[in-house]
Amino acid sequence: MTSASKRNRGTRPSAPVQGPSADISASMRDEIEERIRRFSEANTRYRTPVPGLSVARVTAPVPPTIHIDRPCMCMCIRGQRRVSVGETIFFHDENQLVLTAIDRPTVFAIPHASSQKPYTALRIDLDLEIARQMMAHIDVNECNVAPTASGLTAAVTPELLDCVLRLTRLIERPSEIAVLADLIHREILYRLLSGPAGNSLRQIARLGSHGQRVSKVVAWLREHFRGPLRIDQLAKMAGMGVSTLHRHFHELTDMSPIQYQKRLRLHEARRLMLEESYEVGTAALDVGYESSTQFIREYRRLFGDAPLRNIKALRTTGLTSAAL
């Protein structure tokens, strides 16, 4: 799945927080984990009744698989997953959140989940239009920090964990969802926008910014990934020069446009084989590959295994859509 040239970040788990706040955070995590357990045992889906909130409880290892992350915040409640975004590889553990500000193909694996030690996580979708409205009321020194694909990870604060706990409580309090869910989502956005992890989010949300223009290119690629890619056409769409587009696209996705298109193709091919039982060659042609040999080579490079073996391994986990 990886090569020596890829950057490795955060390969060691984050240092746990010490002191009284650690006890409070542990108590909140225990409650969140229990609510996710009860929901997962009663439901086969990831989406909860709370708008924008998805949860997962995984009790077996998950081999490398790909997911297109839309603007969202992901948090591990218990366990750890291995994440690859473009050229960056890191371990996402209980002390970090992962913030995604732009649609981004992400490869992940969950190597150590078991029924005794399940991997438990949640994802909260982020509304960029609301973020844009809130930015006018947040005083942040945005010029000192460059936008990066990273907005990738940041420490989980007790304040943010408290917001997440209150949101997960609504899973079992359906009568309160209509009144409280939107308020808690706004508080979560505020915590993210006003913290160091929010820089990428602010760059994307700000109208007219380079990030917002790159997001238009990303949206176009999502719709047209099967066809040929012309960089000059994308640069014109973004109102940038070719080199400027390359630079800002890489800053926000950790990939070049061509790498981004390739991951979209491999993501769709994997979905077709896993969920619609396409043959390898048929899936390759459907997503835009002219050579099955090239497709298999690139699939193996990304996922660490040949397509048929990877799909078989995914089916044994019962995974037909991405865990968090």
Coordinates of C-alpha atoms in Angstrom, one line a residue, residues 10-187:
G10 CA 2.2 10.3 13.4
T11 CA 3.3 6.7 13.2
R12 CA 3.4 6.6 17.0
P13 CA 0.2 7.0 19.0
S14 CA -0.3 10.5 20.5
A15 CA 0.7 11.0 24.1
P16 CA -2.4 10.7 26.3
V17 CA -3.5 13.7 28.3
Q18 CA -2.7 13.5 32.0
G19 CA -4.4 14.9 35.1
P20 CA -8.0 15.5 36.1
S21 CA -9.1 16.5 32.6
A22 CA -8.0 13.0 31.5
D23 CA -10.4 11.4 33.9
I24 CA -13.3 13.6 32.6
S25 CA -12.4 12.8 29.0
A26 CA -12.2 9.1 29.8
S27 CA -15.7 9.2 31.4
M28 CA -17.1 11.1 28.3
R29 CA -15.5 8.5 26.0
D30 CA -17.0 5.7 28.0
E31 CA -20.5 7.1 27.6
I32 CA -20.0 7.8 23.9
E33 CA -18.7 4.3 23.3
E34 CA -21.6 2.7 25.1
R35 CA -24.2 4.7 23.1
I36 CA -22.4 3.7 19.9
R37 CA -22.4 0.1 21.0
R38 CA -26.1 0.1 21.7
F39 CA -26.9 1.7 18.3
S40 CA -24.6 -0.6 16.4
E41 CA -26.1 -3.7 17.9
A42 CA -29.6 -2.6 16.9
N43 CA -28.7 -1.3 13.4
T44 CA -26.6 -2.4 10.5
R45 CA -26.2 1.1 9.0
Y46 CA -23.7 3.8 10.0
R47 CA -26.0 6.8 9.8
T48 CA -27.8 7.7 13.0
P49 CA -31.1 9.5 13.3
V50 CA -29.1 12.6 14.2
P51 CA -28.5 14.6 11.0
G52 CA -24.8 14.5 10.0
L53 CA -23.8 12.0 12.6
S54 CA -22.4 8.5 11.6
V55 CA -21.0 6.0 14.0
A56 CA -19.1 2.7 13.6
R57 CA -18.2 -0.2 15.8
V58 CA -15.8 -2.7 14.1
T59 CA -15.0 -6.1 15.7
A60 CA -12.6 -7.5 13.1
P61 CA -9.6 -6.2 11.2
V62 CA -10.4 -4.2 8.1
P63 CA -7.9 -4.4 5.2
P64 CA -6.9 -1.3 3.2
T65 CA -10.0 0.3 1.6
I66 CA -10.8 3.7 0.2
H67 CA -13.4 6.3 1.1
I68 CA -14.2 9.7 -0.3
D69 CA -14.2 12.0 2.8
R70 CA -16.5 15.0 2.4
P71 CA -16.1 18.0 4.7
C72 CA -16.3 16.3 8.1
M73 CA -14.7 15.7 11.5
C74 CA -13.7 12.1 12.4
M75 CA -12.9 11.0 15.9
C76 CA -11.7 7.6 17.3
I77 CA -13.4 6.9 20.5
R78 CA -11.6 3.6 21.1
G79 CA -8.9 2.0 19.0
Q80 CA -6.7 3.2 16.1
R81 CA -6.8 3.2 12.3
R82 CA -4.0 3.6 9.7
V83 CA -4.7 6.4 7.3
S84 CA -3.2 7.4 3.9
V85 CA -4.0 10.7 2.3
G86 CA -2.0 11.3 -0.8
E87 CA 1.6 10.9 0.2
T88 CA 1.0 11.2 3.9
I89 CA 0.5 8.2 6.2
F90 CA -0.4 8.5 9.8
F91 CA -2.2 6.6 12.6
H92 CA -5.4 8.2 13.8
D93 CA -5.9 7.4 17.5
E94 CA -8.1 8.4 20.5
N95 CA -6.2 11.6 21.2
Q96 CA -6.6 13.1 17.7
L97 CA -9.4 14.3 15.5
V98 CA -9.1 14.2 11.7
L99 CA -10.6 17.2 10.0
T100 CA -11.5 17.1 6.3
A101 CA -12.3 20.4 4.6
I102 CA -12.5 19.2 1.0
D103 CA -13.7 16.1 -0.7
R104 CA -10.6 13.8 -0.4
P105 CA -10.0 10.1 -1.3
T106 CA -8.6 8.5 1.9
V107 CA -7.3 5.0 2.3
F108 CA -7.6 3.5 5.7
A109 CA -7.1 0.1 7.4
I110 CA -8.1 -1.0 10.9
P111 CA -5.5 -3.7 11.8
H112 CA -6.3 -4.6 15.4
A113 CA -10.1 -4.6 15.9
S114 CA -11.6 -7.5 17.7
S115 CA -14.8 -8.4 19.6
Q116 CA -12.8 -8.0 22.8
K117 CA -11.4 -4.6 21.7
P118 CA -13.7 -3.1 19.1
Y119 CA -12.7 -0.1 17.1
T120 CA -15.3 2.6 17.8
A121 CA -15.5 5.9 15.9
L122 CA -17.8 8.6 14.7
R123 CA -18.0 11.1 11.9
I124 CA -19.7 14.5 11.9
D125 CA -20.5 16.1 8.6
L126 CA -19.7 19.8 8.4
D127 CA -21.8 22.5 6.7
L128 CA -19.5 24.9 4.9
E129 CA -22.2 27.4 4.3
I130 CA -22.8 27.7 8.1
A131 CA -19.0 27.8 8.6
R132 CA -18.9 30.7 6.2
Q133 CA -21.5 32.6 8.1
M134 CA -19.8 32.0 11.4
M135 CA -16.4 33.2 10.2
A136 CA -17.5 36.8 10.3
H137 CA -17.9 36.5 14.1
I138 CA -14.6 34.6 14.8
D139 CA -11.4 36.6 15.4
V140 CA -8.5 34.4 14.2
N141 CA -5.1 35.3 12.9
E142 CA -5.3 33.3 9.8
C143 CA -2.3 34.8 8.0
N144 CA 0.3 33.1 10.3
V145 CA -0.6 29.5 9.3
A146 CA -0.5 28.2 5.7
P147 CA -3.3 26.0 4.5
T148 CA -2.3 22.4 4.3
A149 CA -3.8 19.0 3.5
S150 CA -3.3 18.4 7.0
G151 CA -5.8 20.3 8.8
L152 CA -5.4 16.6 8.9
T153 CA -5.0 16.1 12.7
A154 CA -5.4 18.0 15.9
A155 CA -5.8 17.3 19.6
V156 CA -9.2 16.4 20.9
T157 CA -10.1 19.0 23.5
P158 CA -12.4 18.4 26.5
E159 CA -14.7 21.2 25.1
L160 CA -15.1 19.5 21.8
L161 CA -15.5 16.0 23.3
D162 CA -18.3 17.5 25.4
C163 CA -20.1 18.7 22.3
V164 CA -19.7 15.2 20.7
L165 CA -21.1 13.6 23.8
R166 CA -24.2 15.8 23.8
L167 CA -24.7 15.1 20.1
T168 CA -24.5 11.3 20.6
R169 CA -27.0 11.5 23.4
L170 CA -29.6 12.6 20.9
I171 CA -29.4 9.2 19.2
E172 CA -31.5 7.9 22.1
R173 CA -33.5 11.1 22.5
P174 CA -35.3 11.5 19.2
S175 CA -37.7 14.1 20.5
E176 CA -34.8 16.5 21.2
I177 CA -33.1 16.2 17.7
A178 CA -35.1 18.9 16.0
V179 CA -34.4 21.5 18.7
L180 CA -30.8 20.6 19.8
A181 CA -29.0 19.0 16.9
D182 CA -28.5 22.1 14.9
L183 CA -27.3 24.1 18.0
I184 CA -24.7 21.4 18.8
H185 CA -23.5 21.2 15.2
R186 CA -22.9 25.0 15.3
E187 CA -21.0 24.8 18.5

